[in-house]
Amino acid sequence: MSVVCRSSCSLLLLPCLLLCVLGPSASHAGKLLVIPIDGSHWLSMLGVIQQLQQKGHEVVVIAPEASIHIKEGSFYTMRKYPVPFQNENVTAAFVELGRSVFDQDPFLLRVVKTYNKVKRDSSMLLSGCSHLLHNAEFMASLEQSHFDALLTDPFLPCGSIVAQYLSLPAVYFLNALPCSLDLEATQCPAPLSYVPKSLSSNTDRMNFLQRVKNMIIALTENFLCRVVYSPYGSLATEILQKEVTVKDLLSPASIWLMRNDFVKDYPRPIMPNMVFIGGINCLQKKALSQEFEAYVNASGEHGIVVFSLGSMVSEIPEKKAMEIAEALGRIPQTVLWRYTGTRPSNLAKNTILVKWLPQNDLLGHPKARAFITHSGSHGIYEGICNGVPMVMMPLFGDQMDNAKRMETRGAGVTLNVLEMTADDLENALKTVINNKSYKENIMRLSSLHKDRPIEPLDLAVFWVEYVMRHKGAPHLRPAAHDLTWYQYHSLDVIGFLLAIVLTVVFIVYKSCAYGCRKCFGGKGRVKKSHKSKTH
Ligand SMILES: *[C@@H]1O[C@H](CO)[C@@H](O)[C@H](O)[C@H]1NC(C)=O
Ligand SMILES: *[C@@H]1O[C@H](CO)[C@@H](O)[C@H](O)[C@H]1NC(C)=O
Ligand SMILES: *[C@@H]1O[C@H](CO)[C@@H](O)[C@H](O)[C@H]1NC(C)=O
């Protein structure tokens, strides 16, 4: 505890006093099993692992032999398991994903291609998971290690199967799951009237047609996700030897550490076991290296623009790259562009191509004027915490939604990377740099985001330790999990009450009718006969 206490007490006294009083001494060193997913997801998990190791816990990370980003580290034990594919296959899948973004195919062909690609890639990763679970020796050695808890990224629920197999309490570390699986598995209410579905490009304020769109997505998204997720249900059923669905796999998690923040995301209900740690990736800042400091120094009063489309996009079609290079040449700022493809022939003097850039450190420099980003969640948080207005070129997945969120808050401009021209990019850059409102809005978001009682990294570490100490957190689990769907919506109660009301109404009606016939039956006839007499 002492590291957390010392480092964050200077920030705000109360929450850490609470932490220090409630937490036991550092003597309880535990064993944590980590099952990450390759890619940027892993990189933001690293900080948590490092902190846990510094606090005396033993961390074991397991990963497929074919991994790109997951490597040996000094602060954890790496154990790799054999899989039926190679590093090249994983690299190829990433490269192809980046390349497919720029395919100018008709819509239907794109859908079919995307579907086939998702199917191919996910079956490759599934085969890796299956190899792990069927590796009796490896699984037995995990069992003998007697871990206290498991930290995993549930984007692919392989870790969730291992958690159930080893009966370990699980902590999830994620941004969000596709098709609202996270909401379903946590039983988190998400009314379609004001919680926009991912990929809908809706905001939290929707008109009638947008709400129709939201509903249609909600009704169809499960079908789209089945191709990726249901094979994990079958695999788990085989391994655990009981019938399990993907929801059954995900829902036992003790804590969901979610890289969300209401400064970025729209306000919505959350559950007791959801902890928001958005911005966890932009804490550690380092001084710039000589090379980059020299670029920044040389940029003069105009400052710099940081440009990265993320690690997935290694190449852009030549025509597009030249358009981009032309637009960049028309602004007075120095542009630092992370790009590994061929150098566009018309690249202007103010644009510097680099294979890699210290994105967060550059954005943190006072001379950063704008950030051109594919609006992946990591980049968006770095833009927010450093207060740099953004020009966003979303490519796939949740990036469209991230861009929409920043755009509706007046902190950036979104461009369609396929349709934009050099003029569009130039105008967008000049707008976010010269129009003061963008800088003001992002600075306001930044100060709201950073005004918090405890740093997201400390919060994440606290909850992992909490789950290790208490062997889970069942008291945070709502009873909703144990209800059937009709009980959850109280349909049985409504039906029962309705039946009573209807019965009472029926009885009252019948007895009235009976009474009426008794009382008025004679009179009616009298009246009638009376009436007929008058005629
Ligand atoms: C992996 O790549 C090799 C060649 O690069 C190919 O022959 C093989 O079929 C690929 N395997 C999978 C599982 O995609
Ligand atoms: C950049 O400028 C700062 C302040 O003027 C100076 O201290 C630093 O040495 C310069 N760095 C480089 C690499 O020129
Ligand atoms: C700056 O941008 C905002 C939001 O797009 C717009 O309303 C405003 O008119 C712009 N100001 C100038 C001076 O162009």
XYZ file of C-alpha atoms and ligand atoms in Angstrom:
577
model
C 0.000 0.000 0.000
C 2.767 2.365 0.874
C 3.631 3.299 -2.720
C 0.062 4.284 -3.493
C -0.281 6.143 -0.233
C 2.803 8.218 -0.657
C 2.397 9.020 -4.317
C -1.235 10.010 -4.223
C -1.562 11.576 -0.783
C 0.026 14.673 -2.119
C -2.847 14.893 -4.589
C -5.798 14.414 -2.297
C -5.800 13.288 1.267
C -9.153 11.679 1.935
C -9.346 8.802 -0.552
C -5.830 7.656 0.151
C -6.311 7.899 3.872
C -9.270 5.608 3.298
C -7.159 3.310 1.166
C -4.392 3.245 3.729
C -6.719 2.618 6.658
C -8.758 -0.063 4.911
C -5.887 -1.797 3.183
C -3.734 -4.267 5.043
C 0.016 -3.967 5.266
C 2.285 -4.787 2.344
C 3.014 -8.185 3.872
C 0.259 -9.872 1.858
C 2.155 -10.621 -1.321
C 0.047 -12.532 -3.805
C 0.323 -14.362 -7.081
C -1.401 -12.986 -10.120
C -1.967 -14.717 -13.443
C -2.263 -12.382 -16.436
C -3.762 -13.409 -19.791
C -3.507 -10.426 -22.117
C -4.413 -9.866 -25.755
C -1.776 -8.784 -28.215
C -1.746 -5.218 -29.503
C -2.273 -1.812 -27.928
C -4.573 -3.407 -25.329
C -1.526 -5.087 -23.797
C 0.558 -1.934 -23.660
C -1.854 -0.141 -21.342
C -2.033 -3.189 -19.065
C 1.740 -3.091 -18.555
C 1.637 -0.138 -16.146
C -0.687 -2.019 -13.805
C 1.521 -5.111 -13.875
C 4.613 -3.054 -13.126
C 2.970 -1.399 -10.111
C 1.772 -4.749 -8.782
C 5.243 -6.183 -9.047
C 6.689 -3.179 -7.228
C 4.254 -3.839 -4.410
C 5.687 -7.300 -3.951
C 3.279 -9.460 -5.921
C 4.416 -12.176 -8.245
C 3.029 -11.746 -11.740
C 2.959 -14.509 -14.356
C 1.962 -13.539 -17.902
C 0.963 -16.258 -20.351
C 0.756 -15.665 -24.090
C 0.901 -17.560 -27.390
C 4.382 -18.216 -28.798
C 3.280 -16.193 -31.813
C 2.912 -12.745 -30.233
C 4.028 -9.397 -31.586
C 3.855 -6.954 -28.696
C 3.835 -9.338 -25.734
C 7.452 -9.939 -24.848
C 9.618 -10.834 -21.875
C 9.706 -8.130 -19.228
C 11.815 -7.514 -16.175
C 8.878 -7.179 -13.817
C 6.931 -10.339 -14.638
C 7.487 -13.978 -15.538
C 6.629 -14.738 -19.136
C 5.355 -18.168 -20.051
C 4.577 -18.898 -23.661
C 2.502 -21.772 -24.962
C 2.737 -23.341 -28.447
C 0.080 -22.446 -31.006
C -0.602 -23.700 -34.551
C 0.375 -20.411 -36.206
C 3.440 -18.222 -36.555
C 4.398 -14.641 -35.788
C 4.122 -13.925 -39.524
C 0.479 -14.950 -39.520
C -0.379 -12.508 -36.725
C 1.609 -9.707 -38.365
C -0.072 -10.465 -41.688
C -3.508 -10.260 -40.070
C -2.693 -6.815 -38.594
C -1.187 -5.499 -41.826
C -4.148 -6.717 -43.844
C -6.547 -5.021 -41.449
C -4.734 -1.698 -41.890
C -4.638 -2.116 -45.651
C -8.290 -3.110 -46.041
C -9.327 0.279 -44.651
C -8.275 1.936 -47.895
C -9.977 -0.562 -50.231
C -12.409 1.306 -52.443
C -14.803 -1.619 -52.820
C -18.584 -1.311 -53.104
C -20.351 -1.506 -49.789
C -21.634 -5.084 -50.041
C -18.274 -6.440 -51.145
C -16.653 -4.678 -48.193
C -19.123 -6.264 -45.825
C -18.443 -9.728 -47.246
C -14.666 -9.191 -47.158
C -14.769 -7.882 -43.606
C -16.939 -10.789 -42.524
C -14.541 -13.300 -44.062
C -11.519 -11.606 -42.546
C -13.043 -11.463 -39.075
C -13.986 -15.113 -39.401
C -10.476 -16.104 -40.533
C -8.604 -14.087 -37.904
C -10.864 -15.061 -35.060
C -10.663 -18.745 -35.916
C -6.872 -18.438 -35.893
C -6.917 -16.856 -32.428
C -9.507 -19.384 -31.267
C -7.203 -22.224 -32.330
C -4.508 -20.632 -30.134
C -6.882 -20.629 -27.174
C -7.916 -24.201 -27.866
C -4.253 -25.257 -27.929
C -3.714 -23.646 -24.537
C -6.750 -25.288 -22.947
C -5.893 -28.707 -24.379
C -2.272 -28.436 -23.261
C -2.716 -30.659 -20.197
C 0.828 -30.190 -18.935
C 0.703 -26.409 -19.180
C -2.732 -26.181 -17.564
C -1.661 -28.503 -14.747
C 1.360 -26.315 -14.036
C -0.932 -23.279 -13.846
C -3.157 -25.139 -11.437
C -0.209 -26.027 -9.214
C 0.889 -22.402 -9.063
C -2.135 -21.559 -6.862
C -2.739 -18.034 -8.093
C -4.852 -15.610 -6.081
C -6.531 -13.999 -9.056
C -6.485 -13.618 -12.813
C -6.207 -10.361 -14.729
C -7.358 -10.631 -18.319
C -8.568 -8.704 -21.314
C -11.942 -10.281 -22.145
C -11.972 -8.999 -25.734
C -11.453 -12.660 -26.577
C -12.760 -14.681 -23.617
C -9.930 -17.228 -23.448
C -8.815 -15.877 -20.065
C -12.397 -16.196 -18.841
C -12.383 -19.926 -19.609
C -9.054 -20.339 -17.782
C -10.473 -18.446 -14.783
C -13.403 -20.842 -14.546
C -11.231 -23.874 -15.156
C -8.852 -22.868 -12.342
C -11.677 -21.414 -10.180
C -9.899 -18.072 -9.926
C -11.579 -14.716 -9.291
C -11.119 -12.607 -12.417
C -10.460 -8.920 -12.992
C -11.217 -7.694 -16.492
C -9.274 -4.906 -18.158
C -10.966 -3.520 -21.247
C -12.278 -0.598 -23.217
C -15.646 -2.113 -24.143
C -16.763 -5.345 -25.733
C -18.346 -5.536 -29.169
C -22.104 -5.954 -29.455
C -22.696 -4.735 -25.892
C -21.514 -8.067 -24.496
C -20.082 -6.147 -21.531
C -23.467 -4.625 -20.701
C -25.166 -7.978 -21.087
C -22.609 -9.830 -18.957
C -22.704 -7.246 -16.144
C -26.510 -6.898 -16.291
C -25.952 -3.190 -16.723
C -29.095 -1.304 -17.781
C -28.609 0.664 -20.993
C -31.884 2.216 -22.171
C -31.865 2.497 -25.941
C -33.453 5.923 -25.707
C -30.304 7.649 -24.506
C -27.428 5.137 -24.511
C -26.119 5.114 -28.089
C -25.138 1.722 -29.509
C -21.539 1.380 -30.605
C -21.046 1.771 -34.361
C -24.301 3.758 -34.603
C -22.584 7.184 -34.761
C -25.401 8.335 -32.512
C -24.863 10.702 -29.611
C -26.747 10.506 -26.315
C -29.336 12.933 -27.699
C -31.150 11.121 -30.481
C -34.092 12.119 -32.606
C -36.800 9.627 -33.505
C -35.015 8.147 -36.522
C -31.739 7.839 -34.650
C -33.541 5.976 -31.896
C -35.013 3.683 -34.538
C -31.454 3.057 -35.777
C -30.310 2.385 -32.211
C -33.079 -0.170 -31.752
C -32.329 -1.902 -35.063
C -28.644 -2.207 -34.158
C -29.595 -3.590 -30.749
C -31.772 -6.227 -32.379
C -29.165 -7.333 -34.924
C -25.808 -6.945 -33.182
C -25.940 -10.288 -31.402
C -26.200 -12.021 -34.714
C -23.105 -10.217 -36.017
C -21.029 -11.126 -32.987
C -21.966 -14.761 -32.976
C -19.333 -15.615 -35.558
C -16.531 -14.467 -33.231
C -17.880 -15.291 -29.794
C -20.066 -18.387 -29.896
C -17.117 -20.740 -30.696
C -15.721 -19.759 -27.279
C -18.986 -20.941 -25.735
C -18.583 -24.335 -27.416
C -14.918 -24.542 -26.436
C -15.760 -23.701 -22.829
C -18.600 -26.224 -22.790
C -16.108 -28.892 -23.826
C -13.384 -27.845 -21.363
C -15.564 -27.139 -18.329
C -17.879 -30.056 -19.087
C -21.041 -28.103 -18.519
C -23.259 -26.088 -20.814
C -21.976 -22.491 -20.920
C -22.765 -19.520 -23.127
C -20.441 -16.605 -23.777
C -22.465 -14.572 -21.302
C -21.990 -17.277 -18.634
C -18.266 -17.111 -19.331
C -17.989 -13.351 -18.942
C -20.450 -12.629 -16.169
C -18.608 -14.157 -13.156
C -15.860 -11.485 -13.343
C -15.335 -9.824 -9.972
C -14.291 -6.400 -11.252
C -14.500 -4.761 -14.656
C -11.722 -2.174 -15.015
C -13.023 -0.129 -17.934
C -10.969 2.417 -19.809
C -13.904 4.846 -19.840
C -14.488 8.320 -18.483
C -17.600 10.461 -18.601
C -15.499 13.258 -20.042
C -15.126 11.124 -23.157
C -18.178 8.877 -22.941
C -21.794 9.929 -22.575
C -23.272 9.664 -19.061
C -25.046 6.319 -18.543
C -25.756 3.825 -15.740
C -22.926 1.617 -14.507
C -22.833 -1.357 -12.138
C -21.189 -1.680 -8.686
C -18.368 -3.849 -10.050
C -17.431 -1.499 -12.888
C -14.472 0.782 -12.216
C -13.585 3.554 -14.650
C -9.877 3.917 -15.365
C -9.945 5.911 -18.610
C -6.726 7.855 -19.177
C -4.591 5.197 -17.498
C -2.310 5.215 -20.542
C -1.283 8.865 -20.404
C 0.213 9.051 -16.938
C 3.849 8.229 -17.471
C 5.545 11.152 -19.167
C 9.182 11.243 -20.039
C 11.397 14.021 -21.306
C 11.758 14.139 -25.087
C 14.810 12.543 -26.655
C 17.464 14.787 -28.277
C 16.097 13.996 -31.731
C 12.532 15.035 -31.003
C 13.477 17.976 -28.821
C 15.495 19.323 -31.729
C 12.461 19.080 -34.045
C 10.277 20.825 -31.500
C 12.855 23.561 -30.872
C 13.240 24.155 -34.593
C 9.477 24.551 -35.097
C 9.585 28.131 -33.788
C 6.476 30.065 -32.791
C 4.141 27.952 -34.954
C 4.780 24.784 -32.998
C 4.172 21.193 -34.031
C 1.426 18.913 -35.258
C 1.583 15.246 -34.203
C 0.267 12.774 -36.773
C -0.243 9.042 -36.294
C -2.790 6.598 -37.647
C -1.778 3.989 -35.082
C 0.310 0.863 -35.327
C -2.122 -0.980 -37.619
C -1.719 1.300 -40.619
C 1.735 0.755 -42.041
C 0.976 1.867 -45.570
C -1.396 4.286 -47.280
C -2.161 4.128 -51.040
C 0.195 6.464 -52.903
C -2.482 8.846 -54.138
C -3.911 9.295 -50.644
C -0.480 9.716 -49.099
C 0.352 12.456 -51.628
C -2.902 14.282 -50.891
C -2.118 14.163 -47.204
C 1.462 15.316 -47.782
C 0.200 18.232 -49.886
C -2.179 19.412 -47.171
C 0.510 19.118 -44.499
C 2.836 21.245 -46.650
C 0.320 24.095 -46.618
C 0.381 24.751 -42.869
C 3.111 26.718 -41.091
C 3.541 24.143 -38.281
C 6.167 21.408 -38.267
C 4.433 18.051 -38.734
C 5.821 14.907 -37.105
C 4.229 12.011 -38.993
C 4.591 8.432 -37.820
C 4.607 6.522 -41.071
C 6.452 3.392 -42.188
C 5.276 3.272 -45.832
C 7.050 4.734 -48.858
C 7.853 8.419 -48.617
C 5.383 10.517 -50.676
C 7.335 12.304 -53.445
C 5.709 15.670 -52.723
C 6.541 15.699 -49.014
C 7.120 19.294 -47.924
C 10.035 20.570 -45.844
C 7.904 21.079 -42.731
C 6.906 17.398 -42.597
C 9.140 14.872 -40.898
C 8.487 11.164 -41.366
C 9.421 8.983 -38.420
C 9.046 5.241 -37.888
C 7.930 5.740 -34.301
C 7.175 8.764 -32.139
C 6.770 9.359 -28.397
C 3.167 10.395 -28.952
C 2.176 11.189 -25.387
C 5.367 13.108 -24.624
C 5.082 15.174 -27.806
C 1.417 15.961 -27.130
C 2.422 17.037 -23.635
C 4.808 19.647 -25.017
C 3.444 23.209 -24.873
C 4.237 23.630 -28.568
C 1.818 20.881 -29.669
C -0.901 22.657 -31.664
C -2.922 19.785 -33.119
C -3.108 16.009 -33.176
C -4.050 14.094 -36.325
C -5.263 10.706 -35.111
C -7.205 7.633 -36.158
C -9.072 8.210 -32.877
C -8.291 4.909 -31.206
C -9.205 5.121 -27.529
C -5.569 5.483 -26.383
C -4.911 8.400 -28.707
C -8.136 10.140 -27.716
C -7.195 9.985 -24.023
C -3.725 11.321 -24.798
C -5.329 14.181 -26.703
C -7.661 14.875 -23.785
C -5.164 14.709 -20.962
C -2.668 16.893 -22.808
C -5.348 19.278 -24.064
C -4.514 19.130 -27.774
C -7.342 19.671 -30.313
C -7.731 16.828 -32.784
C -8.295 16.169 -36.464
C -9.747 12.675 -36.491
C -9.646 10.099 -39.277
C -11.455 7.079 -37.824
C -10.612 3.843 -39.638
C -12.558 0.991 -38.027
C -14.213 -0.377 -34.917
C -14.944 2.015 -32.077
C -12.920 4.803 -33.681
C -15.978 6.326 -35.390
C -17.725 6.554 -32.034
C -14.675 8.077 -30.329
C -14.456 10.704 -33.057
C -18.154 11.480 -32.736
C -17.785 12.003 -28.988
C -14.940 14.484 -29.405
C -16.692 16.241 -32.266
C -19.918 16.770 -30.336
C -17.883 18.331 -27.543
C -16.262 20.763 -29.941
C -12.770 19.384 -29.326
C -11.988 18.220 -32.851
C -12.991 17.796 -36.476
C -13.728 14.425 -38.108
C -12.685 13.612 -41.670
C -13.557 10.619 -43.812
C -10.142 9.331 -44.756
C -11.436 7.773 -48.000
C -13.278 10.807 -49.291
C -11.267 13.743 -47.962
C -9.204 15.946 -50.268
C -6.044 17.899 -49.534
C -8.215 21.006 -49.071
C -10.388 19.251 -46.478
C -7.393 18.257 -44.406
C -5.817 21.705 -44.709
C -9.063 23.406 -43.648
C -9.590 21.023 -40.758
C -6.065 21.629 -39.465
C -6.345 25.396 -39.805
C -9.717 25.322 -38.066
C -8.618 23.397 -34.985
C -5.380 25.397 -34.727
C -6.682 28.905 -35.378
C -10.242 28.794 -34.066
C -9.809 29.292 -30.314
C -12.996 27.410 -29.426
C -11.373 24.004 -30.116
C -8.458 24.659 -27.803
C -10.789 26.018 -25.111
C -13.074 23.003 -25.326
C -10.280 20.432 -25.144
C -8.671 22.311 -22.243
C -11.981 22.216 -20.391
C -12.293 18.459 -21.013
C -8.690 18.058 -19.922
C -9.173 19.844 -16.623
C -12.372 17.888 -15.910
C -10.652 14.623 -16.772
C -7.685 15.294 -14.525
C -9.700 16.598 -11.574
C -10.072 13.261 -9.756
C -9.492 11.918 -6.260
C -7.224 9.067 -7.304
C -5.139 8.353 -10.392
C -6.574 5.639 -12.676
C -3.424 3.540 -12.360
C -3.631 3.522 -8.535
C -7.325 2.732 -8.779
C -6.713 -0.230 -11.090
C -3.931 -1.558 -8.837
C -6.125 -1.120 -5.759
C -8.961 -3.185 -7.237
C -6.698 -5.976 -8.462
C -5.229 -6.239 -4.962
C -8.708 -6.040 -3.467
C -9.824 -9.063 -5.488
C -6.640 -10.928 -4.534
C -7.153 -10.158 -0.846
C -10.824 -11.030 -0.685
C -10.848 -13.863 -3.236
C -13.334 -12.065 -5.446
C -16.049 -9.519 -4.826
C -19.345 -11.423 -4.795
C -20.984 -8.713 -2.679
C -20.785 -6.376 -5.689
C -22.672 -8.799 -7.874
C -26.309 -7.862 -8.401
C -28.964 -10.520 -7.952
C -30.089 -9.749 -11.488
C -27.744 -12.521 -12.611
C -29.917 -15.147 -10.947
C -33.209 -14.094 -12.510
C -34.874 -15.329 -15.656
C -35.645 -12.697 -18.276
C -39.324 -12.531 -17.371
C -38.493 -12.198 -13.666
C -35.945 -9.472 -14.455
C -38.562 -7.420 -16.272
C -41.185 -8.395 -13.635
C -43.346 -9.813 -16.395
C -44.549 -12.582 -14.070
C -45.569 -10.041 -11.424
C -47.191 -7.757 -13.967
C -49.024 -10.761 -15.383
C -50.133 -11.830 -11.936
C -51.372 -8.355 -10.960
C -53.021 -7.944 -14.325
C -54.769 -11.260 -13.842
C -56.072 -10.117 -10.433
C -57.256 -6.794 -11.802
C -58.913 -8.467 -14.752
C -60.547 -11.045 -12.495
C -61.845 -8.343 -10.168
C -63.104 -6.281 -13.095
C -64.698 -9.368 -14.563
C -66.379 -10.291 -11.281
C -67.561 -6.720 -10.694
C -68.845 -6.519 -14.248
C -70.598 -9.865 -14.029
C -72.155 -9.103 -10.679
C -73.225 -5.664 -11.886
C -74.705 -7.179 -14.961
C -76.449 -9.747 -12.803
C -77.546 -7.067 -10.359
C -78.728 -4.833 -13.156
C -80.740 -7.606 -14.671
C -82.287 -8.315 -11.247
C -82.990 -4.678 -10.351
C -83.760 -3.125 -13.674
C -84.888 -6.210 -15.510
C -88.529 -5.713 -14.452
C -88.463 -1.886 -14.781
C -86.892 -2.162 -18.226
C -89.738 -4.322 -19.314
C -92.170 -1.969 -17.600
C -90.595 0.998 -19.335
C -90.658 -0.776 -22.643
C -94.234 -1.734 -22.230
C -94.906 1.808 -21.011
C -93.152 3.222 -24.046
C -94.973 0.961 -26.399
C -98.201 2.029 -24.828
C -97.539 5.706 -25.599
C -97.153 4.903 -29.269
C 0.723 -18.867 -41.771
O 1.526 -18.353 -42.811
C 2.076 -19.326 -43.662
C 2.960 -18.645 -44.684
O 3.259 -17.362 -44.357
C 0.959 -20.104 -44.341
O 1.493 -21.100 -45.174
C 0.060 -20.714 -43.288
O -1.042 -21.347 -43.917
C -0.439 -19.666 -42.329
N -1.169 -20.303 -41.267
C -2.368 -19.892 -40.846
C -2.961 -20.647 -39.713
O -2.953 -18.952 -41.354
C 15.740 23.104 -26.962
O 15.489 24.355 -26.336
C 15.673 24.319 -24.924
C 15.240 25.667 -24.356
O 15.589 26.718 -25.205
C 17.147 24.007 -24.631
O 17.341 23.962 -23.231
C 17.482 22.657 -25.238
O 18.866 22.366 -25.067
C 17.179 22.625 -26.718
N 17.360 21.273 -27.192
C 17.928 20.964 -28.351
C 18.110 19.515 -28.647
O 18.325 21.804 -29.139
C -15.046 28.468 -34.447
O -15.711 27.199 -34.455
C -16.999 27.195 -33.894
C -17.505 25.787 -33.814
O -17.377 25.127 -35.054
C -17.904 28.128 -34.715
O -19.192 28.168 -34.145
C -17.288 29.520 -34.732
O -18.047 30.354 -35.568
C -15.851 29.464 -35.235
N -15.240 30.779 -35.071
C -14.604 31.392 -36.061
C -14.024 32.718 -35.730
O -14.510 30.922 -37.179
